[in-house]
Amino acid sequence: MPADPNEPCARDGCTFLPELVMIADTALPTVYCGAGCADYVWLERTLARAPITEDTPLAREGMRKLRDALDARREPADIGPLVEL
Ligand SMILES: [Zn+2]
């Protein structure tokens, strides 16, 4: 996906500008404002592909709380990575 530094973060509802990363001494924009949004979208896609189980409503509720927390940030870095690999 081509990244435009003037387009906001690719997570729905996020209005921050994409984070810049240094690649070979050049600052290039990513598609998300930071690790929080990138991880949220990854989690959302993972959940969407997962089989529905009795835990699914709990997972969806957790995602809603995460989204609210991300939407309430003043700075993209207020919430760091959500997933530890
Ligand atoms: Zn974002």
Coordinates of C-alpha atoms and ligand atoms in Angstrom, one line a residue:
M1 CA 0.0 0.0 0.0
P2 CA 1.6 3.3 -1.0
A3 CA 1.9 5.7 2.0
D4 CA 1.0 9.3 1.6
P5 CA 2.3 11.5 4.5
N6 CA -0.7 13.8 4.2
E7 CA -3.3 11.0 4.5
P8 CA -4.3 10.1 8.1
C9 CA -3.6 6.8 9.8
A10 CA -5.2 3.8 8.0
R11 CA -7.2 2.7 11.1
D12 CA -10.9 3.7 10.8
G13 CA -11.6 6.6 13.1
C14 CA -8.0 7.6 13.7
T15 CA -7.1 11.2 12.6
F16 CA -3.4 11.2 13.5
L17 CA -0.9 11.4 10.6
P18 CA 1.2 8.3 9.9
E19 CA 4.3 7.6 11.8
L20 CA 7.6 8.3 10.0
V21 CA 10.2 5.5 10.0
M22 CA 13.8 5.9 9.0
I23 CA 14.8 3.6 6.1
A24 CA 18.3 4.0 4.7
D25 CA 18.5 7.5 6.2
T26 CA 15.2 8.6 4.6
A27 CA 12.1 9.3 6.7
L28 CA 9.2 7.4 5.1
P29 CA 5.6 7.5 6.3
T30 CA 4.0 4.2 7.3
V31 CA 0.2 3.7 6.9
Y32 CA -0.5 3.9 10.7
C33 CA 0.2 6.6 13.2
G34 CA 2.0 4.1 15.5
A35 CA 2.2 0.6 16.9
G36 CA -1.1 0.9 18.7
C37 CA -3.2 1.4 15.5
A38 CA -1.1 -1.1 13.5
D39 CA -1.6 -3.8 16.2
Y40 CA -5.3 -3.0 16.6
V41 CA -5.9 -3.5 12.9
W42 CA -3.9 -6.8 13.0
L43 CA -6.0 -8.0 16.0
E44 CA -9.2 -7.0 14.3
R45 CA -8.3 -8.9 11.2
T46 CA -7.2 -11.9 13.3
L47 CA -10.5 -11.9 15.2
A48 CA -12.5 -11.6 12.0
R49 CA -10.9 -14.8 10.7
A50 CA -11.1 -16.7 13.9
P51 CA -13.9 -19.2 14.4
I52 CA -16.9 -17.9 16.5
T53 CA -16.7 -19.4 20.0
E54 CA -18.2 -18.6 23.4
D55 CA -15.3 -16.3 24.0
T56 CA -16.0 -14.2 20.8
P57 CA -18.3 -11.7 22.6
L58 CA -15.6 -11.1 25.2
A59 CA -13.0 -10.6 22.5
R60 CA -15.3 -8.1 20.7
E61 CA -15.9 -6.2 23.9
G62 CA -12.1 -6.1 24.5
M63 CA -11.6 -4.7 21.0
R64 CA -14.3 -2.0 21.6
K65 CA -12.4 -0.9 24.8
L66 CA -9.2 -0.9 22.9
R67 CA -10.7 1.3 20.1
D68 CA -12.1 3.7 22.7
A69 CA -8.6 3.9 24.3
L70 CA -7.0 4.5 21.0
D71 CA -9.6 7.2 20.1
A72 CA -9.0 9.0 23.4
R73 CA -5.2 9.4 22.8
R74 CA -3.7 12.9 22.7
E75 CA -0.6 11.6 21.0
P76 CA -0.1 8.5 18.9
A77 CA 2.6 7.3 21.3
D78 CA 0.3 7.4 24.3
I79 CA -0.5 3.7 23.5
G80 CA 2.4 1.6 22.4
P81 CA 2.4 -1.9 20.9
L82 CA -0.6 -4.0 21.9
V83 CA 0.9 -7.3 20.8
E84 CA 4.1 -8.7 22.1
L85 CA 5.6 -11.2 19.7
Ligands
ZN1 ZN -3.8 5.7 14.2

